[in-house]
PDB file of C-alpha atoms and ligand atoms in Angstrom:
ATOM      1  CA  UNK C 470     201.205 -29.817 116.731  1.00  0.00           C
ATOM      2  CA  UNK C 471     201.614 -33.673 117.354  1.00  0.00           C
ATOM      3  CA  UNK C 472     204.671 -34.103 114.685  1.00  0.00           C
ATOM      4  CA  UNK C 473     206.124 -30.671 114.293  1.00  0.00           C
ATOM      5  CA  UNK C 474     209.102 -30.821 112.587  1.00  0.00           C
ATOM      6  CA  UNK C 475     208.383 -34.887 112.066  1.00  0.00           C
ATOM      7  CA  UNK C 476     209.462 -35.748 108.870  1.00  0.00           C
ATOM      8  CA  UNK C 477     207.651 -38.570 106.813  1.00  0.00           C
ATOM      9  CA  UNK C 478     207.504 -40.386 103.909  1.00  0.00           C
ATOM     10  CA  UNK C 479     203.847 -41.699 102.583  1.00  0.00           C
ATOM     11  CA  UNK C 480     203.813 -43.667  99.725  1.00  0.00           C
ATOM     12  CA  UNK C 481     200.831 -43.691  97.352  1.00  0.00           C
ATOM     13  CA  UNK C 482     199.738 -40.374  98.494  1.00  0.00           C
ATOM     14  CA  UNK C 483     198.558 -38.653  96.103  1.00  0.00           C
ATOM     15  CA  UNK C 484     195.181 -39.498  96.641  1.00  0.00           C
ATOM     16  CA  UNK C 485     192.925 -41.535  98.723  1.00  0.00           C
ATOM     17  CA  UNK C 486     193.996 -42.392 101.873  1.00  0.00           C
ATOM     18  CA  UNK C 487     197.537 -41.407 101.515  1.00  0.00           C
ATOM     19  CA  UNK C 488     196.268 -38.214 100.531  1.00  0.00           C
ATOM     20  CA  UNK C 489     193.908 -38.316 103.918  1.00  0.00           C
ATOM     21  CA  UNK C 490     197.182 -39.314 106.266  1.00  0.00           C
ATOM     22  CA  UNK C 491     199.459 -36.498 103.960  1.00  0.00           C
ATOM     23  CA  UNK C 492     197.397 -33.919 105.035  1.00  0.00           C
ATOM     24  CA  UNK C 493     196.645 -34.754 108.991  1.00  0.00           C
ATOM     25  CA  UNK C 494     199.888 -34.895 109.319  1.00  0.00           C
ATOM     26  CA  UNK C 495     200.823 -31.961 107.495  1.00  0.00           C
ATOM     27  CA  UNK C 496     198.529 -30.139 109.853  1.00  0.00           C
ATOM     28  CA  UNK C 497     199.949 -31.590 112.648  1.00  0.00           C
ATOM     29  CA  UNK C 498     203.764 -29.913 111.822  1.00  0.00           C
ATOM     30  CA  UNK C 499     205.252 -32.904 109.613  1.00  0.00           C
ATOM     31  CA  UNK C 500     207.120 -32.320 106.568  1.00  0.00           C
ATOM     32  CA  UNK C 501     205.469 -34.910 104.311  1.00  0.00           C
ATOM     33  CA  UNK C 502     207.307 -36.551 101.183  1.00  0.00           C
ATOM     34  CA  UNK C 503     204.398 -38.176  98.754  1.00  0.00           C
ATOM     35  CA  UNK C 504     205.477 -40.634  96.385  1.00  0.00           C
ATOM     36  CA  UNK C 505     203.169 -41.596  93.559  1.00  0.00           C
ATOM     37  CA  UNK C 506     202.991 -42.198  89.873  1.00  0.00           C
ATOM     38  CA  UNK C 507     200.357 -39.505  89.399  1.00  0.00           C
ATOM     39  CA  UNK C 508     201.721 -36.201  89.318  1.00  0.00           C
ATOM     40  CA  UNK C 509     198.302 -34.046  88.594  1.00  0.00           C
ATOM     41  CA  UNK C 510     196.892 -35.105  91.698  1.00  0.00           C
ATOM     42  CA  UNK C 511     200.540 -35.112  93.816  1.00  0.00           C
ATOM     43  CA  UNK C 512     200.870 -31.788  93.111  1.00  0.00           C
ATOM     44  CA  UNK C 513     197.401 -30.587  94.421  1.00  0.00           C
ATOM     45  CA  UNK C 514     197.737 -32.410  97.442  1.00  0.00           C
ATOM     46  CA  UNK C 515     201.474 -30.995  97.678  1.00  0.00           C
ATOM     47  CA  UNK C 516     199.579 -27.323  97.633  1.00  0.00           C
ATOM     48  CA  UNK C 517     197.396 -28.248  99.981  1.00  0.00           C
ATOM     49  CA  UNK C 518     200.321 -29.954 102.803  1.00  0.00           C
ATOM     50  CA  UNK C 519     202.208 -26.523 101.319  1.00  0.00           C
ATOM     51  CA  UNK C 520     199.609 -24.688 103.218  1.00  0.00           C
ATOM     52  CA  UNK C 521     200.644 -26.301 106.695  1.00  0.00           C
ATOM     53  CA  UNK C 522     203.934 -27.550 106.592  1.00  0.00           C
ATOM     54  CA  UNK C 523     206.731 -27.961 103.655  1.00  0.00           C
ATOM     55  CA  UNK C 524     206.362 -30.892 102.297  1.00  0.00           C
ATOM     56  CA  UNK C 525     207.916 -32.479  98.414  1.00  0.00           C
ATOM     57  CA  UNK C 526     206.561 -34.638  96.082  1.00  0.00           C
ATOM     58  CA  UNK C 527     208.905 -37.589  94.421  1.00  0.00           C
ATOM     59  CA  UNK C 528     207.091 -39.035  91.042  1.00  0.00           C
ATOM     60  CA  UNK C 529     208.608 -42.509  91.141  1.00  0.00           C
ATOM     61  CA  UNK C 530     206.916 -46.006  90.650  1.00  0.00           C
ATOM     62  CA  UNK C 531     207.476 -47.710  93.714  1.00  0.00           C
ATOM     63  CA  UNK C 532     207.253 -51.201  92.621  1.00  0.00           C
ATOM     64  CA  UNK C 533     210.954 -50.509  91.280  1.00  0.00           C
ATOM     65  CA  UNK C 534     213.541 -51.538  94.079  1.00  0.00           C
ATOM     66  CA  UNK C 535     215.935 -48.375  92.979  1.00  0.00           C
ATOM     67  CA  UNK C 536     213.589 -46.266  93.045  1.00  0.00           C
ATOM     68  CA  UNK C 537     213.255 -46.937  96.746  1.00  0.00           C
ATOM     69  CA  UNK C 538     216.729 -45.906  97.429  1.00  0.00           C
ATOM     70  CA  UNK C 539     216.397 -42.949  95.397  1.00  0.00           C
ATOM     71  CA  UNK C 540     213.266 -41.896  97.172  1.00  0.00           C
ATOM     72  CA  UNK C 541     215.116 -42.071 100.639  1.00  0.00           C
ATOM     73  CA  UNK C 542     218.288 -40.372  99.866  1.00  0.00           C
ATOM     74  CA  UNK C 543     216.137 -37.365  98.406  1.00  0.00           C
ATOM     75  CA  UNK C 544     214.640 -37.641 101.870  1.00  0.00           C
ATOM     76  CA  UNK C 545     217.156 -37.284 103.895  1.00  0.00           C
ATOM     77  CA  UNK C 546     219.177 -34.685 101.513  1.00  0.00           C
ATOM     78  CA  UNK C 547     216.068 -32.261 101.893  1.00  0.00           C
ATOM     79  CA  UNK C 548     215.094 -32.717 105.509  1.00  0.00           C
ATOM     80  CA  UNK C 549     218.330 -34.284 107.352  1.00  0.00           C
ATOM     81  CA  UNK C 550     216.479 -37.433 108.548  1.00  0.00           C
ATOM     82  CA  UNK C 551     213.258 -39.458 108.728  1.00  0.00           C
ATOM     83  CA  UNK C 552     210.777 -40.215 111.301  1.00  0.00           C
ATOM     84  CA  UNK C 553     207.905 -41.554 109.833  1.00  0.00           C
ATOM     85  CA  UNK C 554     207.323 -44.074 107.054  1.00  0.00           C
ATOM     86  CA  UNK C 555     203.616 -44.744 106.314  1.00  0.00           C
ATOM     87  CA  UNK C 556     204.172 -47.653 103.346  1.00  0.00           C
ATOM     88  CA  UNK C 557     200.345 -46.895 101.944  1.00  0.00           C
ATOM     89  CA  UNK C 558     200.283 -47.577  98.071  1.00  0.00           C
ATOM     90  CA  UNK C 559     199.041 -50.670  96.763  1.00  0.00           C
ATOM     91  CA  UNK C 560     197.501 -51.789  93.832  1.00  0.00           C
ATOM     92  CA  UNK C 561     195.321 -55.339  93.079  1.00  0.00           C
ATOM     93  CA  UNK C 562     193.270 -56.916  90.423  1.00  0.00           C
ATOM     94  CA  UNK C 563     190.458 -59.076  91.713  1.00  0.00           C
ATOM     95  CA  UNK C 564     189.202 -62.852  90.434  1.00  0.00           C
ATOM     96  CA  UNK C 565     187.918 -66.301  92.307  1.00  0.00           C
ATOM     97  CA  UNK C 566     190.511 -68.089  93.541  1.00  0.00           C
ATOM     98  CA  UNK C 567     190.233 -70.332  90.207  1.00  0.00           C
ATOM     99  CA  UNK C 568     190.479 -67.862  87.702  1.00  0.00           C
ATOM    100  CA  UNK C 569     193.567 -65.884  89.660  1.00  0.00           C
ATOM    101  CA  UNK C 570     196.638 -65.786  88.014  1.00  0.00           C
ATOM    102  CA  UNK C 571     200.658 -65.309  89.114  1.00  0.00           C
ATOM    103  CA  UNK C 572     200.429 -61.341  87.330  1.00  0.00           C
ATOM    104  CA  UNK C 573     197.983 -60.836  89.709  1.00  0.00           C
ATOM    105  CA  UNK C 574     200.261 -62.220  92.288  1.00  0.00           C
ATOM    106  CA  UNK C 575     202.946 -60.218  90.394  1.00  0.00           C
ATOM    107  CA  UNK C 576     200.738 -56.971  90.704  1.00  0.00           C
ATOM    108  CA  UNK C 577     200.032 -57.623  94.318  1.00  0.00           C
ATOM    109  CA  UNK C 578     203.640 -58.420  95.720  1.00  0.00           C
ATOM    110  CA  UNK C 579     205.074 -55.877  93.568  1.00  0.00           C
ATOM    111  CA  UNK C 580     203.373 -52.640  94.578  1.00  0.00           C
ATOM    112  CA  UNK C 581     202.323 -53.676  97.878  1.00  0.00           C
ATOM    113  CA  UNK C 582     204.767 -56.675  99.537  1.00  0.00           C
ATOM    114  CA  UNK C 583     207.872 -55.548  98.043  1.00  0.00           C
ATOM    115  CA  UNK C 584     208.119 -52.173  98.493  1.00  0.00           C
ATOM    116  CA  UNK C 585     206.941 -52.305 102.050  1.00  0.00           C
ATOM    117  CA  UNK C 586     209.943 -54.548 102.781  1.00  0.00           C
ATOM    118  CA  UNK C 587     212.079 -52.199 100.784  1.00  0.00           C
ATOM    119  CA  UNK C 588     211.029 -49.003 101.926  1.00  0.00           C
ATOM    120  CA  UNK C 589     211.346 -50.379 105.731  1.00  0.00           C
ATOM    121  CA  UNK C 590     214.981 -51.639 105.006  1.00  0.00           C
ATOM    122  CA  UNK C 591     216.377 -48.451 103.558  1.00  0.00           C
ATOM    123  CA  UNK C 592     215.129 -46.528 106.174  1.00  0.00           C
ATOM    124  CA  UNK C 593     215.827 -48.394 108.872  1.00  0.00           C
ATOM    125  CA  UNK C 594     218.859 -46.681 109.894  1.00  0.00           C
ATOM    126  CA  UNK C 595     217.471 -43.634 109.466  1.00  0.00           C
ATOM    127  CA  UNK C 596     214.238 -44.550 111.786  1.00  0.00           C
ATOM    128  CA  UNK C 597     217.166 -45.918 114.159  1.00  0.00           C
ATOM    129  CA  UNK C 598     218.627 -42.730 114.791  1.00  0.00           C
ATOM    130  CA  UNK C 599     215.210 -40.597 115.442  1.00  0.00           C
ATOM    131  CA  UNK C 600     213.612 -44.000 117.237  1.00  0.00           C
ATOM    132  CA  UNK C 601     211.210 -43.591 114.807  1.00  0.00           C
ATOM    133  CA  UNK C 602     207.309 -44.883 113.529  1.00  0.00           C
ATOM    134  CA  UNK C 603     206.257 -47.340 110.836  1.00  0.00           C
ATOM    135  CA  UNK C 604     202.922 -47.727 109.613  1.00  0.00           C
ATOM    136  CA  UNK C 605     201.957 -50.237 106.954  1.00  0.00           C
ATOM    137  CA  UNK C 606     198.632 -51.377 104.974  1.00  0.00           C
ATOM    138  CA  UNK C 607     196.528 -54.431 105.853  1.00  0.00           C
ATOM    139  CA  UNK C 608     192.729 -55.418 104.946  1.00  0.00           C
ATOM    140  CA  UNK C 609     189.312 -56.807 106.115  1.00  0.00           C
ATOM    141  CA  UNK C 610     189.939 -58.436 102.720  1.00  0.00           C
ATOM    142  CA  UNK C 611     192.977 -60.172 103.643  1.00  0.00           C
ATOM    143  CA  UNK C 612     191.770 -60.944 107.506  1.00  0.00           C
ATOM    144  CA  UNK C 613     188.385 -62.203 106.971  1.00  0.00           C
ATOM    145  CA  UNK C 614     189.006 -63.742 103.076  1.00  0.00           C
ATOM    146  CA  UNK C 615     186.971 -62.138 101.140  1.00  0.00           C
ATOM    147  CA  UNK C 616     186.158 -63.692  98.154  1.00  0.00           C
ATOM    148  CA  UNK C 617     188.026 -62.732  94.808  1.00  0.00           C
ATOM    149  CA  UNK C 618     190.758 -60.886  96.372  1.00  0.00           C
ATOM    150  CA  UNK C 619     193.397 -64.158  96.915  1.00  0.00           C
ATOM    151  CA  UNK C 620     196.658 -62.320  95.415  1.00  0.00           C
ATOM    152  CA  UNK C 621     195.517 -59.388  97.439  1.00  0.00           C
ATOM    153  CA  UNK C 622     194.603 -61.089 100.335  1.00  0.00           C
ATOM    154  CA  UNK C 623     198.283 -63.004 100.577  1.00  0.00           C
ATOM    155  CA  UNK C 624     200.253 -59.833  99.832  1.00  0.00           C
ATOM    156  CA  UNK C 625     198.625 -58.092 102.955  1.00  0.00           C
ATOM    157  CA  UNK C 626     198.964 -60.864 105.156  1.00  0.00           C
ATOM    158  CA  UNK C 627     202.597 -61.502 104.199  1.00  0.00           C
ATOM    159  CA  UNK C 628     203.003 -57.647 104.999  1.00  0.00           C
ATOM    160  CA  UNK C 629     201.069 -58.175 108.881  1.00  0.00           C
ATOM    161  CA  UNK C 630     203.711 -61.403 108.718  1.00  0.00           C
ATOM    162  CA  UNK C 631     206.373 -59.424 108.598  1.00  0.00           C
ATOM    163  CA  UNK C 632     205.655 -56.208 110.282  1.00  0.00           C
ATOM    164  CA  UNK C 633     205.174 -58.377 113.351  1.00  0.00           C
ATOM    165  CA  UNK C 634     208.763 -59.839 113.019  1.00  0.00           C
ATOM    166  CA  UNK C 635     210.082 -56.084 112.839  1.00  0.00           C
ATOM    167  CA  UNK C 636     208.247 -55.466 115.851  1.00  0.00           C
ATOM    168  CA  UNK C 637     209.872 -58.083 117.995  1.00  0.00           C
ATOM    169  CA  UNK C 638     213.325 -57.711 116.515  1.00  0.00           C
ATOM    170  CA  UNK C 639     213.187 -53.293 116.301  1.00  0.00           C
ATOM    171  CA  UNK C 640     211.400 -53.096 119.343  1.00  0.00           C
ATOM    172  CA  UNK C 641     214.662 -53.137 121.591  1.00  0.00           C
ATOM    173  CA  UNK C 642     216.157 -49.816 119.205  1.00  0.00           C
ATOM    174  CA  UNK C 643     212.634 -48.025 119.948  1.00  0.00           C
ATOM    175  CA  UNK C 644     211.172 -48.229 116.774  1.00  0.00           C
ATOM    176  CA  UNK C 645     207.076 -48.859 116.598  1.00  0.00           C
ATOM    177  CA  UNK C 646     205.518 -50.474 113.728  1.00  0.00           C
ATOM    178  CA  UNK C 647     202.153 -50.824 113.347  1.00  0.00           C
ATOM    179  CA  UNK C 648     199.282 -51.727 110.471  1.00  0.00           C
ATOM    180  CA  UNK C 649     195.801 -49.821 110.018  1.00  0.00           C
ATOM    181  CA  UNK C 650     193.161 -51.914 108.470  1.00  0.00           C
ATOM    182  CA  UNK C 651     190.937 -49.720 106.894  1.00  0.00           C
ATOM    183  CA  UNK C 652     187.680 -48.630 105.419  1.00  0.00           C
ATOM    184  CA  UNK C 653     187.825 -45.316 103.210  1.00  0.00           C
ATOM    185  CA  UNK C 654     185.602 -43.365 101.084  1.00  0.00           C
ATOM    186  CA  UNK C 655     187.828 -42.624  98.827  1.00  0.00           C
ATOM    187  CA  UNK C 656     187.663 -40.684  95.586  1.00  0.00           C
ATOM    188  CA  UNK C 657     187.173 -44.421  93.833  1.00  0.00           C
ATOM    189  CA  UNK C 658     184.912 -45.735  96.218  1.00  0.00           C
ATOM    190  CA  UNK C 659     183.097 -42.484  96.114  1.00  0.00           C
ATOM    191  CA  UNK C 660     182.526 -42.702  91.992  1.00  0.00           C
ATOM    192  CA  UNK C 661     181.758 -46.471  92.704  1.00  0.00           C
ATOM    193  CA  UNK C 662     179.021 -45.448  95.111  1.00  0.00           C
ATOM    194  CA  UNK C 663     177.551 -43.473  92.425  1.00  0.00           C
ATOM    195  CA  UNK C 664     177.676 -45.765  89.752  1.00  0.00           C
ATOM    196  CA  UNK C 665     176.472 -48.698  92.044  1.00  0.00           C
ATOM    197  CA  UNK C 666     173.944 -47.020  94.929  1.00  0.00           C
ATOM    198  CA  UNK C 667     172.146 -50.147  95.770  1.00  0.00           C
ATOM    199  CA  UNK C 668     175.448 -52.187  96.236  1.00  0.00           C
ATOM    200  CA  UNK C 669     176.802 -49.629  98.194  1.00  0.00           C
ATOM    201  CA  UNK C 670     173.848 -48.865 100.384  1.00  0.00           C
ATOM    202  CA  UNK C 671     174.502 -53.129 100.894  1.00  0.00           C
ATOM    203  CA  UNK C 672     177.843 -52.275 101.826  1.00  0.00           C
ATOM    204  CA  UNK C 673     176.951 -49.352 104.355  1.00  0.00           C
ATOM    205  CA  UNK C 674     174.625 -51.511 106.307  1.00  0.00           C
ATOM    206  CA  UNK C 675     177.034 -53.865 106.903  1.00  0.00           C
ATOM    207  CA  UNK C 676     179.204 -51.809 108.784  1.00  0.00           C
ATOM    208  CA  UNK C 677     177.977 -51.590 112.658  1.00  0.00           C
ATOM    209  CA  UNK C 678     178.809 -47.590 112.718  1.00  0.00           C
ATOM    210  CA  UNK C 679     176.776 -47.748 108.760  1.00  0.00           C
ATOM    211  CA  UNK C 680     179.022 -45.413 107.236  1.00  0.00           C
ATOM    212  CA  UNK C 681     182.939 -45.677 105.295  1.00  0.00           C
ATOM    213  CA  UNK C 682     185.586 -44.004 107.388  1.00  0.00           C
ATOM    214  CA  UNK C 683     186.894 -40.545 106.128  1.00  0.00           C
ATOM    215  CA  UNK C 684     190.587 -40.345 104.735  1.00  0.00           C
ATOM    216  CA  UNK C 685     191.785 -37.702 106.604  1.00  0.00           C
ATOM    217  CA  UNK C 686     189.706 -37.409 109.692  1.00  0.00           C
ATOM    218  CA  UNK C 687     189.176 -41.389 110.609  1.00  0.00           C
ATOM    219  CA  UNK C 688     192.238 -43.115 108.888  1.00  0.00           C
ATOM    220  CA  UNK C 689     194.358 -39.844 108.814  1.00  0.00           C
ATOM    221  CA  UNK C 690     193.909 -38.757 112.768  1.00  0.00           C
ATOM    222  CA  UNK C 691     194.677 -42.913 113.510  1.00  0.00           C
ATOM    223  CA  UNK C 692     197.747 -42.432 111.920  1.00  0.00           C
ATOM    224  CA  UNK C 693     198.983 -39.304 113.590  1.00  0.00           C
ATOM    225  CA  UNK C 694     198.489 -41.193 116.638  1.00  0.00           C
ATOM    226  CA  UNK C 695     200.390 -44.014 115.583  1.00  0.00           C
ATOM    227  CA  UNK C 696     203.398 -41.643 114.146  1.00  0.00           C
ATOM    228  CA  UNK C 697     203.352 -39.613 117.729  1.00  0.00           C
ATOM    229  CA  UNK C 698     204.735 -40.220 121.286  1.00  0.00           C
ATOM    230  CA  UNK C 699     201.206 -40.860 122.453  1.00  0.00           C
ATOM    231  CA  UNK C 700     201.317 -44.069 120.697  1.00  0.00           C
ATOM    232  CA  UNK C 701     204.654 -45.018 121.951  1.00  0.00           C
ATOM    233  CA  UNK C 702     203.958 -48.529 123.944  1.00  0.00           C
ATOM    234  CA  UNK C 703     202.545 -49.753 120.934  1.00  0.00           C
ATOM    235  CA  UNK C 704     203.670 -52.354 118.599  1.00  0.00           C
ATOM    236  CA  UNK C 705     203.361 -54.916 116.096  1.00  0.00           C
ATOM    237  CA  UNK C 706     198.972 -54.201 116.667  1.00  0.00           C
ATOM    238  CA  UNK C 707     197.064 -54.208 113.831  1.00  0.00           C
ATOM    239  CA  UNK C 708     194.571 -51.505 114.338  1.00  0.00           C
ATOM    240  CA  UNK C 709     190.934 -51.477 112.548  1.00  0.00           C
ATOM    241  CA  UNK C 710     190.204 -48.371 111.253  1.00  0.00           C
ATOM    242  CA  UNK C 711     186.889 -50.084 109.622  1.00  0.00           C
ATOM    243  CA  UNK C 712     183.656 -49.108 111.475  1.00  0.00           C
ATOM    244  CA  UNK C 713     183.473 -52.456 113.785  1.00  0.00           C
ATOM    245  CA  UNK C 714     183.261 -54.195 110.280  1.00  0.00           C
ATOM    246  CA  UNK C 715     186.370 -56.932 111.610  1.00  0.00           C
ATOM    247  CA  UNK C 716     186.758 -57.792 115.363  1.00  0.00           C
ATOM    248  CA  UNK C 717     190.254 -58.997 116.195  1.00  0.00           C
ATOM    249  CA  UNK C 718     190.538 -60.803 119.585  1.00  0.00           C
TER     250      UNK C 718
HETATM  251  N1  LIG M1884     189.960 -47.815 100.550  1.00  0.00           N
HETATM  252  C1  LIG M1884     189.650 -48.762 101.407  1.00  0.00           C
HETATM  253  O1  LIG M1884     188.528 -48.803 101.943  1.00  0.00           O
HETATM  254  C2  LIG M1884     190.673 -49.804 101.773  1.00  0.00           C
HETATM  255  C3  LIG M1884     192.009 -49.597 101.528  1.00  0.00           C
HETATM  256  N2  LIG M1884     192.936 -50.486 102.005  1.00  0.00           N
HETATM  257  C4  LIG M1884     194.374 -50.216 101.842  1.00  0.00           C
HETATM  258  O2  LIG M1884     194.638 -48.852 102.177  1.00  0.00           O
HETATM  259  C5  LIG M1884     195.694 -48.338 101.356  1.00  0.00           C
HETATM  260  C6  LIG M1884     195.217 -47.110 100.578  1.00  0.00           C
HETATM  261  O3  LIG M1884     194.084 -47.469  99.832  1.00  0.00           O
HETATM  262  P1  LIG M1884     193.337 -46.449  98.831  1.00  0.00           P
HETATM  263  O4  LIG M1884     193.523 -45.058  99.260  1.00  0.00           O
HETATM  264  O5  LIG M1884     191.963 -46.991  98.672  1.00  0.00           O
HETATM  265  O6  LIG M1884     194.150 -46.696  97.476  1.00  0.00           O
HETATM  266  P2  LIG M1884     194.016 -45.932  96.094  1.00  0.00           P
HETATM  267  O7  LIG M1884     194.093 -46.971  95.049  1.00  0.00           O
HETATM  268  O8  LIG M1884     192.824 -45.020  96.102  1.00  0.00           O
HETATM  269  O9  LIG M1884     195.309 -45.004  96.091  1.00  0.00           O
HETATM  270  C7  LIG M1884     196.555 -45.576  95.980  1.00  0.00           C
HETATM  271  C8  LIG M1884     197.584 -44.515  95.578  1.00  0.00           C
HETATM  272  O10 LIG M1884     198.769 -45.226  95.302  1.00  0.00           O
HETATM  273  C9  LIG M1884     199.329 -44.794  94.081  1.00  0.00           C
HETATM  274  N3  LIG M1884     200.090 -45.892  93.488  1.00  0.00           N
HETATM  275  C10 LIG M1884     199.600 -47.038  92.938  1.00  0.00           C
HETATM  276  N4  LIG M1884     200.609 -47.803  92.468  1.00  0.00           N
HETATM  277  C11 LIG M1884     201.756 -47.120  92.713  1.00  0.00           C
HETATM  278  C12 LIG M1884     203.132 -47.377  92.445  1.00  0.00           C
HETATM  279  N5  LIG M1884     203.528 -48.491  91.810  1.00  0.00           N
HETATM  280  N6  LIG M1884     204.055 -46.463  92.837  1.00  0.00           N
HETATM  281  C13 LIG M1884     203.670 -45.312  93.465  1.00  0.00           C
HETATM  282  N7  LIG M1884     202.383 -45.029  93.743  1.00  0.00           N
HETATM  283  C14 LIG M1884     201.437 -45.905  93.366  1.00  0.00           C
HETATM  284  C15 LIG M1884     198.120 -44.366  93.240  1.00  0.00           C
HETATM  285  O11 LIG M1884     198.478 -43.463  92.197  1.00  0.00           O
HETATM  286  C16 LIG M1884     197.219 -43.735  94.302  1.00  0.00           C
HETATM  287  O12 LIG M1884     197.512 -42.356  94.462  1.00  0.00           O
HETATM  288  C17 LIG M1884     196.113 -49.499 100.453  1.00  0.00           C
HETATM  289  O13 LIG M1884     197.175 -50.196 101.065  1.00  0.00           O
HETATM  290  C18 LIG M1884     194.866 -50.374 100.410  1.00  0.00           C
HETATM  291  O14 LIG M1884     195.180 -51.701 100.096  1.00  0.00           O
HETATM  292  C19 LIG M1884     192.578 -51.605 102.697  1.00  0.00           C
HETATM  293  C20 LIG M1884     191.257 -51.875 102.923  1.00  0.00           C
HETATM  294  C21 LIG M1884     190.192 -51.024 102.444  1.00  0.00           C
HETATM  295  C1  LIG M1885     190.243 -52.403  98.738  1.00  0.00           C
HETATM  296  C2  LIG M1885     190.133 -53.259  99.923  1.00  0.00           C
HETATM  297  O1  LIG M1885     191.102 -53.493 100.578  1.00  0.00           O
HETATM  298  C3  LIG M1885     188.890 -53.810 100.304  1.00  0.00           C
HETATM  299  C4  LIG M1885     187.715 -53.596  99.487  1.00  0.00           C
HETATM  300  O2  LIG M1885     188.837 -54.442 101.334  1.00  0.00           O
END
């Protein structure tokens, strides 16, 4: 019981990864607050954290500034403080660098950029008080440039940008912050993998451990260790979660 009695916010949780972190830390004693705009699969994975730990689901588009306010105060009404803020969700449209457009900047910045800076700013205060743990969302896509993914790619970067200016200037009020670069089978990536086996037996073998991390047991258990004490001489790192696919020196 790494986090019992931790309580966290993970944004875009419903499924995927968010739903992977939700639930290892769930089972590790946190009370876990998803926010998503799906509310069929939020409420299965809130029965599922329900089975560890008490955790509440917030329907709320997070691209919306107020909603981010809202989101926090319902927080801290319902469990008295926060500890952990995991800003997850993000959503992207791919194209060459030619054919990209500013609503696909718009899309990017929005869901991803934005509400990570938002998110961190309301609860700073909050993660003041309990000297608490960020973690936020980068990509091999963004830190190796992979092609089609420009709007993507910059919103990412701008969020390892800035979560290493946090570090330096929370660091002295012992607050961590740090970014997990992933790779996931997800639910998408699994339906992709179905629909595209050749392409995705491509995409295995380039991965030195040849296989896509698991939600909850690869990205999930990294997380727990970045929301616990064990990770507490840690900051500003981004970590990759990714197989061996990127090596950062
Ligand atoms: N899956 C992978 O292999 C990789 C994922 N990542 C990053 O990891 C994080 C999680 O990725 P996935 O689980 O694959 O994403 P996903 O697309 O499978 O899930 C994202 C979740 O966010 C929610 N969401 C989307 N827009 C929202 C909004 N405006 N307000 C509230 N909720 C919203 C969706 O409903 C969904 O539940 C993202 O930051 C992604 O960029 C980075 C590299 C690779
Ligand atoms: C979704 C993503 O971040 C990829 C494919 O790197």
């Amino acid at each position: 019981m790494r986090l019992k009695g931790k309580v966290g916010i993970i944004t875009g949780s419903a499924s995927g990864i968010g739903r992977g972190i939700a639930l290892a830390m769930a089972k590790e004693g946190a009370h876990i607050t998803i926010v998503d705009i799906n509310e069929e699969k939020g409420q299965q994975t809130l029965e599922e954290i329900n089975q560890y730990t008490e955790g509440m689901l917030i329907i709320k588009d997070i691209s919306k500034e107020e909603n981010v306010k809202s989101v926090v105060d319902s927080v801290v009404d319902k469990f008295g403080g926060i500890d952990i803020l995991v800003n997850n969700a993000h959503a992207s449209k791919q194209a060459m660098l030619m054919d990209t457009t500013l609503d696909m900047f718009d899309l990017s910045f929005n869901t991803g950029f934005y509400p990570t800076f938002h998110f961190m700013k309301a609860c700073h205060p909050h993660l003041k008080k309990s000297e608490g743990k960020v973690i936020n969302f980068a990509s091999g896509a963004g830190i190796n440039g992979q092609p089609t993914q420009t709007a993507y790619a910059a919103a990412k970067e701008a969020i390892r940008g800035m979560t290493r200016v946090a570090a330096n200037e929370w660091g002295p009020d012992n607050i961590n912050i740090n970014i997990i670069s992933p790779i996931a089978k997800t639910e998408g990536v699994e339906a992709w993998s179905k629909s595209d086996p050749e392409q995705y037996e491509e995409m295995v073998n380039a991965i030195p451990l040849r296989r896509l991390g698991d939600p909850q047991n690869d990205i999930g258990k990294t997380a727990v260790f970045l929301a616990s004490e064990d990770s507490d001489y840690i900051t500003g790192q981004t970590i990759m979660v990714d197989g061996g696919s990127t090596k950062l020196y």
